[in-house]
Amino acid sequence: MGEVKRNYQRELDTIIAGLKERGEVPRLFLHSCCAPCSSYVLEYLANYFSITDFFYNPNITDEKEYRKRSEELRNLISRQPHLHPVEFVEGRYDPKEFYEAARGLEDCREGGERCMKCFRLRLFESAKHAAEGHYDFFTTTLTISPLKNARELNEIGEEAAAEYGVRFLPSDFKKKGGYQRSIELSREYDLYRQNYCGCVFSRRDRENTEK
């Protein structure tokens, strides 16, 4: 028999149902890649969690682009209504961390091994901060993208959780219309929507495709 395919959205639904039944509002450390992807995730999860939104993305091409995305997320949080508190925290911006992780993988396809290294870098850093802050859970907005593999992201998150002794919140935020809702919210808040993931390699691939 083949391996049973996990339904991460169903697992999240089960966790949330338990929280509602017990009347709990846990603290969640949420890694965010950008405002558009975060819009739906915050709208959804702030109903059940008190959230610290962590902007840690050393993969972003240059400081100007990085600052634009960081400020857009900060502005979204200040404007969007949330049932429970959402706090913005910015990680360090050191692109050398990304280039070190991507060394030798510069020509990998989008979504390949280079991206997995990038995901590991950001999720392990998030898990570390979540553990140090004694958060109940941590997770990432990255699973909202139709271009990213939810299984691989959840497996990396669970590995980081085991490493740092903090609980990972499973997710596949593109489900239940999540990705479509993020597009609607991006229009509603007039958010800056970049046309590439963030790194110089994804920008290169996007430019080549457009040519």
PDB file of C-alpha atoms in Angstrom:
ATOM      1  CA  MET A   1       0.000   0.000   0.000  1.00  0.00           C
ATOM      2  CA  GLY A   2       1.188   3.537  -0.771  1.00  0.00           C
ATOM      3  CA  GLU A   3       1.744   6.230   1.784  1.00  0.00           C
ATOM      4  CA  VAL A   4      -1.454   7.921   2.953  1.00  0.00           C
ATOM      5  CA  LYS A   5      -1.603  11.487   1.679  1.00  0.00           C
ATOM      6  CA  ARG A   6      -2.058  13.918   4.540  1.00  0.00           C
ATOM      7  CA  ASN A   7      -4.713  16.619   4.405  1.00  0.00           C
ATOM      8  CA  TYR A   8      -3.006  19.504   6.229  1.00  0.00           C
ATOM      9  CA  GLN A   9      -6.053  21.762   6.069  1.00  0.00           C
ATOM     10  CA  ARG A  10      -8.134  19.074   7.761  1.00  0.00           C
ATOM     11  CA  GLU A  11      -5.472  18.718  10.458  1.00  0.00           C
ATOM     12  CA  LEU A  12      -5.596  22.480  11.025  1.00  0.00           C
ATOM     13  CA  ASP A  13      -9.399  22.391  11.174  1.00  0.00           C
ATOM     14  CA  THR A  14      -9.188  19.706  13.869  1.00  0.00           C
ATOM     15  CA  ILE A  15      -6.739  21.756  15.949  1.00  0.00           C
ATOM     16  CA  ILE A  16      -8.912  24.867  15.669  1.00  0.00           C
ATOM     17  CA  ALA A  17     -12.045  22.913  16.619  1.00  0.00           C
ATOM     18  CA  GLY A  18     -10.265  21.748  19.771  1.00  0.00           C
ATOM     19  CA  LEU A  19      -9.212  25.286  20.655  1.00  0.00           C
ATOM     20  CA  LYS A  20     -12.756  26.570  20.246  1.00  0.00           C
ATOM     21  CA  GLU A  21     -14.148  23.751  22.366  1.00  0.00           C
ATOM     22  CA  ARG A  22     -11.687  24.515  25.177  1.00  0.00           C
ATOM     23  CA  GLY A  23     -11.970  28.295  24.820  1.00  0.00           C
ATOM     24  CA  GLU A  24      -8.227  28.678  24.278  1.00  0.00           C
ATOM     25  CA  VAL A  25      -6.435  31.412  22.313  1.00  0.00           C
ATOM     26  CA  PRO A  26      -2.834  30.210  21.894  1.00  0.00           C
ATOM     27  CA  ARG A  27       0.135  32.360  20.915  1.00  0.00           C
ATOM     28  CA  LEU A  28       1.242  31.786  17.322  1.00  0.00           C
ATOM     29  CA  PHE A  29       4.556  32.814  15.785  1.00  0.00           C
ATOM     30  CA  LEU A  30       3.762  33.269  12.091  1.00  0.00           C
ATOM     31  CA  HIS A  31       6.492  33.522   9.475  1.00  0.00           C
ATOM     32  CA  SER A  32       5.254  35.834   6.701  1.00  0.00           C
ATOM     33  CA  CYS A  33       6.741  36.155   3.241  1.00  0.00           C
ATOM     34  CA  CYS A  34       4.763  39.223   2.107  1.00  0.00           C
ATOM     35  CA  ALA A  35       1.564  41.199   2.647  1.00  0.00           C
ATOM     36  CA  PRO A  36      -0.572  39.601  -0.104  1.00  0.00           C
ATOM     37  CA  CYS A  37       0.089  36.064   1.138  1.00  0.00           C
ATOM     38  CA  SER A  38      -0.393  37.167   4.745  1.00  0.00           C
ATOM     39  CA  SER A  39      -3.695  38.939   4.134  1.00  0.00           C
ATOM     40  CA  TYR A  40      -5.892  35.847   4.105  1.00  0.00           C
ATOM     41  CA  VAL A  41      -3.796  33.939   6.645  1.00  0.00           C
ATOM     42  CA  LEU A  42      -4.102  36.768   9.174  1.00  0.00           C
ATOM     43  CA  GLU A  43      -7.816  37.226   8.482  1.00  0.00           C
ATOM     44  CA  TYR A  44      -8.297  33.501   9.078  1.00  0.00           C
ATOM     45  CA  LEU A  45      -5.963  32.690  11.974  1.00  0.00           C
ATOM     46  CA  ALA A  46      -6.470  35.850  14.053  1.00  0.00           C
ATOM     47  CA  ASN A  47      -9.931  34.487  14.860  1.00  0.00           C
ATOM     48  CA  TYR A  48      -8.287  31.716  16.884  1.00  0.00           C
ATOM     49  CA  PHE A  49      -4.749  32.822  17.796  1.00  0.00           C
ATOM     50  CA  SER A  50      -2.856  35.765  19.208  1.00  0.00           C
ATOM     51  CA  ILE A  51      -0.266  36.290  16.472  1.00  0.00           C
ATOM     52  CA  THR A  52       3.253  37.611  16.208  1.00  0.00           C
ATOM     53  CA  ASP A  53       3.886  38.146  12.508  1.00  0.00           C
ATOM     54  CA  PHE A  54       7.564  37.550  11.738  1.00  0.00           C
ATOM     55  CA  PHE A  55       9.001  39.078   8.566  1.00  0.00           C
ATOM     56  CA  TYR A  56      12.219  37.142   7.965  1.00  0.00           C
ATOM     57  CA  ASN A  57      13.170  36.885   4.296  1.00  0.00           C
ATOM     58  CA  PRO A  58      16.912  37.239   3.576  1.00  0.00           C
ATOM     59  CA  ASN A  59      16.242  35.770   0.118  1.00  0.00           C
ATOM     60  CA  ILE A  60      14.774  39.046  -1.170  1.00  0.00           C
ATOM     61  CA  THR A  61      16.845  40.506  -4.023  1.00  0.00           C
ATOM     62  CA  ASP A  62      17.876  43.867  -2.627  1.00  0.00           C
ATOM     63  CA  GLU A  63      17.207  46.159   0.297  1.00  0.00           C
ATOM     64  CA  LYS A  64      14.824  48.437  -1.607  1.00  0.00           C
ATOM     65  CA  GLU A  65      12.577  45.498  -2.502  1.00  0.00           C
ATOM     66  CA  TYR A  66      12.935  44.099   1.007  1.00  0.00           C
ATOM     67  CA  ARG A  67      11.869  47.373   2.625  1.00  0.00           C
ATOM     68  CA  LYS A  68       8.929  47.733   0.266  1.00  0.00           C
ATOM     69  CA  ARG A  69       7.597  44.299   1.219  1.00  0.00           C
ATOM     70  CA  SER A  70       8.291  44.790   4.906  1.00  0.00           C
ATOM     71  CA  GLU A  71       6.468  48.124   5.064  1.00  0.00           C
ATOM     72  CA  GLU A  72       3.539  46.768   3.058  1.00  0.00           C
ATOM     73  CA  LEU A  73       3.074  43.971   5.587  1.00  0.00           C
ATOM     74  CA  ARG A  74       3.372  46.384   8.499  1.00  0.00           C
ATOM     75  CA  ASN A  75       0.756  48.651   6.916  1.00  0.00           C
ATOM     76  CA  LEU A  76      -1.613  45.744   6.253  1.00  0.00           C
ATOM     77  CA  ILE A  77      -1.471  44.667   9.893  1.00  0.00           C
ATOM     78  CA  SER A  78      -2.245  48.192  11.066  1.00  0.00           C
ATOM     79  CA  ARG A  79      -5.260  48.486   8.743  1.00  0.00           C
ATOM     80  CA  GLN A  80      -6.797  45.021   8.811  1.00  0.00           C
ATOM     81  CA  PRO A  81      -9.264  44.275  11.642  1.00  0.00           C
ATOM     82  CA  HIS A  82      -8.415  41.229  13.761  1.00  0.00           C
ATOM     83  CA  LEU A  83     -10.367  39.529  16.525  1.00  0.00           C
ATOM     84  CA  HIS A  84      -7.192  38.790  18.490  1.00  0.00           C
ATOM     85  CA  PRO A  85      -3.963  40.835  18.591  1.00  0.00           C
ATOM     86  CA  VAL A  86      -1.497  40.759  15.694  1.00  0.00           C
ATOM     87  CA  GLU A  87       1.999  42.137  16.316  1.00  0.00           C
ATOM     88  CA  PHE A  88       4.629  42.796  13.647  1.00  0.00           C
ATOM     89  CA  VAL A  89       8.230  41.719  14.254  1.00  0.00           C
ATOM     90  CA  GLU A  90      11.021  42.092  11.709  1.00  0.00           C
ATOM     91  CA  GLY A  91      13.920  39.667  11.527  1.00  0.00           C
ATOM     92  CA  ARG A  92      17.410  40.571  10.392  1.00  0.00           C
ATOM     93  CA  TYR A  93      18.036  41.205   6.716  1.00  0.00           C
ATOM     94  CA  ASP A  94      21.306  39.548   5.745  1.00  0.00           C
ATOM     95  CA  PRO A  95      21.228  38.263   2.146  1.00  0.00           C
ATOM     96  CA  LYS A  96      24.533  36.455   2.742  1.00  0.00           C
ATOM     97  CA  GLU A  97      22.535  33.877   4.712  1.00  0.00           C
ATOM     98  CA  PHE A  98      20.459  33.093   1.639  1.00  0.00           C
ATOM     99  CA  TYR A  99      23.377  33.042  -0.804  1.00  0.00           C
ATOM    100  CA  GLU A 100      25.255  30.680   1.487  1.00  0.00           C
ATOM    101  CA  ALA A 101      22.249  28.337   1.577  1.00  0.00           C
ATOM    102  CA  ALA A 102      21.832  28.567  -2.218  1.00  0.00           C
ATOM    103  CA  ARG A 103      25.501  28.043  -3.066  1.00  0.00           C
ATOM    104  CA  GLY A 104      25.900  25.564  -5.913  1.00  0.00           C
ATOM    105  CA  LEU A 105      22.156  25.587  -6.611  1.00  0.00           C
ATOM    106  CA  GLU A 106      21.944  28.811  -8.585  1.00  0.00           C
ATOM    107  CA  ASP A 107      20.722  27.062 -11.738  1.00  0.00           C
ATOM    108  CA  CYS A 108      18.102  24.874 -10.057  1.00  0.00           C
ATOM    109  CA  ARG A 109      14.565  25.153 -11.311  1.00  0.00           C
ATOM    110  CA  GLU A 110      12.042  27.184  -9.351  1.00  0.00           C
ATOM    111  CA  GLY A 111      10.559  24.932  -6.681  1.00  0.00           C
ATOM    112  CA  GLY A 112      13.607  22.663  -6.661  1.00  0.00           C
ATOM    113  CA  GLU A 113      16.387  22.039  -4.170  1.00  0.00           C
ATOM    114  CA  ARG A 114      17.398  25.711  -3.915  1.00  0.00           C
ATOM    115  CA  CYS A 115      13.884  26.639  -2.795  1.00  0.00           C
ATOM    116  CA  MET A 116      13.901  23.830  -0.218  1.00  0.00           C
ATOM    117  CA  LYS A 117      17.130  25.246   1.235  1.00  0.00           C
ATOM    118  CA  CYS A 118      15.519  28.679   1.368  1.00  0.00           C
ATOM    119  CA  PHE A 119      12.408  27.328   3.091  1.00  0.00           C
ATOM    120  CA  ARG A 120      14.579  25.514   5.647  1.00  0.00           C
ATOM    121  CA  LEU A 121      16.525  28.696   6.364  1.00  0.00           C
ATOM    122  CA  ARG A 122      13.393  30.721   7.068  1.00  0.00           C
ATOM    123  CA  LEU A 123      11.410  28.046   8.902  1.00  0.00           C
ATOM    124  CA  PHE A 124      14.266  26.996  11.174  1.00  0.00           C
ATOM    125  CA  GLU A 125      14.891  30.631  12.109  1.00  0.00           C
ATOM    126  CA  SER A 126      11.170  31.021  12.841  1.00  0.00           C
ATOM    127  CA  ALA A 127      11.129  27.882  14.991  1.00  0.00           C
ATOM    128  CA  LYS A 128      14.132  29.140  16.941  1.00  0.00           C
ATOM    129  CA  HIS A 129      12.411  32.447  17.760  1.00  0.00           C
ATOM    130  CA  ALA A 130       9.145  30.691  18.572  1.00  0.00           C
ATOM    131  CA  ALA A 131      10.932  28.431  21.049  1.00  0.00           C
ATOM    132  CA  GLU A 132      12.841  31.305  22.626  1.00  0.00           C
ATOM    133  CA  GLY A 133       9.582  33.255  23.007  1.00  0.00           C
ATOM    134  CA  HIS A 134       7.721  30.243  24.456  1.00  0.00           C
ATOM    135  CA  TYR A 135       5.041  30.374  21.788  1.00  0.00           C
ATOM    136  CA  ASP A 136       2.424  27.628  21.605  1.00  0.00           C
ATOM    137  CA  PHE A 137       2.769  27.182  17.825  1.00  0.00           C
ATOM    138  CA  PHE A 138       4.642  28.439  14.813  1.00  0.00           C
ATOM    139  CA  THR A 139       3.840  28.207  11.101  1.00  0.00           C
ATOM    140  CA  THR A 140       4.343  30.008   7.775  1.00  0.00           C
ATOM    141  CA  THR A 141       2.209  31.756   5.170  1.00  0.00           C
ATOM    142  CA  LEU A 142       4.165  30.044   2.362  1.00  0.00           C
ATOM    143  CA  THR A 143       1.630  27.234   1.888  1.00  0.00           C
ATOM    144  CA  ILE A 144      -0.887  29.680   0.440  1.00  0.00           C
ATOM    145  CA  SER A 145       0.990  29.766  -2.861  1.00  0.00           C
ATOM    146  CA  PRO A 146      -0.245  27.362  -5.568  1.00  0.00           C
ATOM    147  CA  LEU A 147       3.380  27.221  -6.747  1.00  0.00           C
ATOM    148  CA  LYS A 148       4.716  25.844  -3.453  1.00  0.00           C
ATOM    149  CA  ASN A 149       4.447  22.251  -2.249  1.00  0.00           C
ATOM    150  CA  ALA A 150       2.493  22.130   1.017  1.00  0.00           C
ATOM    151  CA  ARG A 151       3.766  18.657   1.910  1.00  0.00           C
ATOM    152  CA  GLU A 152       7.408  19.713   1.633  1.00  0.00           C
ATOM    153  CA  LEU A 153       6.790  22.901   3.615  1.00  0.00           C
ATOM    154  CA  ASN A 154       4.961  21.042   6.371  1.00  0.00           C
ATOM    155  CA  GLU A 155       7.692  18.427   6.575  1.00  0.00           C
ATOM    156  CA  ILE A 156      10.359  21.126   6.927  1.00  0.00           C
ATOM    157  CA  GLY A 157       8.231  22.862   9.564  1.00  0.00           C
ATOM    158  CA  GLU A 158       7.837  19.657  11.547  1.00  0.00           C
ATOM    159  CA  GLU A 159      11.571  19.002  11.331  1.00  0.00           C
ATOM    160  CA  ALA A 160      12.285  22.497  12.658  1.00  0.00           C
ATOM    161  CA  ALA A 161       9.697  21.986  15.394  1.00  0.00           C
ATOM    162  CA  ALA A 162      11.432  18.802  16.539  1.00  0.00           C
ATOM    163  CA  GLU A 163      14.799  20.579  16.473  1.00  0.00           C
ATOM    164  CA  TYR A 164      13.668  23.445  18.715  1.00  0.00           C
ATOM    165  CA  GLY A 165      10.953  21.817  20.806  1.00  0.00           C
ATOM    166  CA  VAL A 166       8.030  23.957  19.650  1.00  0.00           C
ATOM    167  CA  ARG A 167       4.783  22.835  18.046  1.00  0.00           C
ATOM    168  CA  PHE A 168       4.300  23.364  14.303  1.00  0.00           C
ATOM    169  CA  LEU A 169       0.829  24.320  13.080  1.00  0.00           C
ATOM    170  CA  PRO A 170       0.060  22.316   9.908  1.00  0.00           C
ATOM    171  CA  SER A 171      -1.397  24.242   7.004  1.00  0.00           C
ATOM    172  CA  ASP A 172      -2.319  24.323   3.363  1.00  0.00           C
ATOM    173  CA  PHE A 173      -3.709  27.840   3.217  1.00  0.00           C
ATOM    174  CA  LYS A 174      -4.473  27.707  -0.498  1.00  0.00           C
ATOM    175  CA  LYS A 175      -7.342  25.327   0.375  1.00  0.00           C
ATOM    176  CA  LYS A 176     -10.886  26.494   1.142  1.00  0.00           C
ATOM    177  CA  GLY A 177     -10.468  29.350  -1.336  1.00  0.00           C
ATOM    178  CA  GLY A 178      -7.549  30.829   0.611  1.00  0.00           C
ATOM    179  CA  TYR A 179      -5.450  31.839  -2.363  1.00  0.00           C
ATOM    180  CA  GLN A 180      -8.416  33.424  -4.134  1.00  0.00           C
ATOM    181  CA  ARG A 181      -9.323  35.288  -0.953  1.00  0.00           C
ATOM    182  CA  SER A 182      -5.753  36.636  -0.727  1.00  0.00           C
ATOM    183  CA  ILE A 183      -6.167  38.093  -4.216  1.00  0.00           C
ATOM    184  CA  GLU A 184      -9.445  39.733  -3.190  1.00  0.00           C
ATOM    185  CA  LEU A 185      -7.887  41.194  -0.031  1.00  0.00           C
ATOM    186  CA  SER A 186      -4.869  42.432  -1.986  1.00  0.00           C
ATOM    187  CA  ARG A 187      -7.245  44.390  -4.211  1.00  0.00           C
ATOM    188  CA  GLU A 188      -9.284  45.610  -1.257  1.00  0.00           C
ATOM    189  CA  TYR A 189      -6.195  46.959   0.534  1.00  0.00           C
ATOM    190  CA  ASP A 190      -4.416  47.919  -2.696  1.00  0.00           C
ATOM    191  CA  LEU A 191      -1.390  45.832  -1.725  1.00  0.00           C
ATOM    192  CA  TYR A 192       1.837  45.700  -3.652  1.00  0.00           C
ATOM    193  CA  ARG A 193       1.879  42.292  -5.382  1.00  0.00           C
ATOM    194  CA  GLN A 194       5.332  41.344  -6.640  1.00  0.00           C
ATOM    195  CA  ASN A 195       5.531  39.096  -9.724  1.00  0.00           C
ATOM    196  CA  TYR A 196       8.340  36.876  -8.432  1.00  0.00           C
ATOM    197  CA  CYS A 197       8.990  35.000  -5.200  1.00  0.00           C
ATOM    198  CA  GLY A 198      11.748  37.219  -3.915  1.00  0.00           C
ATOM    199  CA  CYS A 199      15.241  36.028  -4.769  1.00  0.00           C
ATOM    200  CA  VAL A 200      17.414  37.110  -7.675  1.00  0.00           C
ATOM    201  CA  PHE A 201      17.034  33.668  -9.246  1.00  0.00           C
ATOM    202  CA  SER A 202      13.233  33.745  -9.250  1.00  0.00           C
ATOM    203  CA  ARG A 203      13.375  37.254 -10.715  1.00  0.00           C
ATOM    204  CA  ARG A 204      15.732  35.989 -13.414  1.00  0.00           C
ATOM    205  CA  ASP A 205      13.385  33.121 -14.256  1.00  0.00           C
ATOM    206  CA  ARG A 206      10.386  35.475 -14.374  1.00  0.00           C
ATOM    207  CA  GLU A 207      12.192  37.864 -16.701  1.00  0.00           C
ATOM    208  CA  ASN A 208      13.249  34.997 -18.976  1.00  0.00           C
ATOM    209  CA  THR A 209       9.665  33.733 -19.093  1.00  0.00           C
ATOM    210  CA  GLU A 210       8.348  37.181 -19.976  1.00  0.00           C
ATOM    211  CA  LYS A 211      10.893  37.513 -22.766  1.00  0.00           C
TER     212      LYS A 211
END
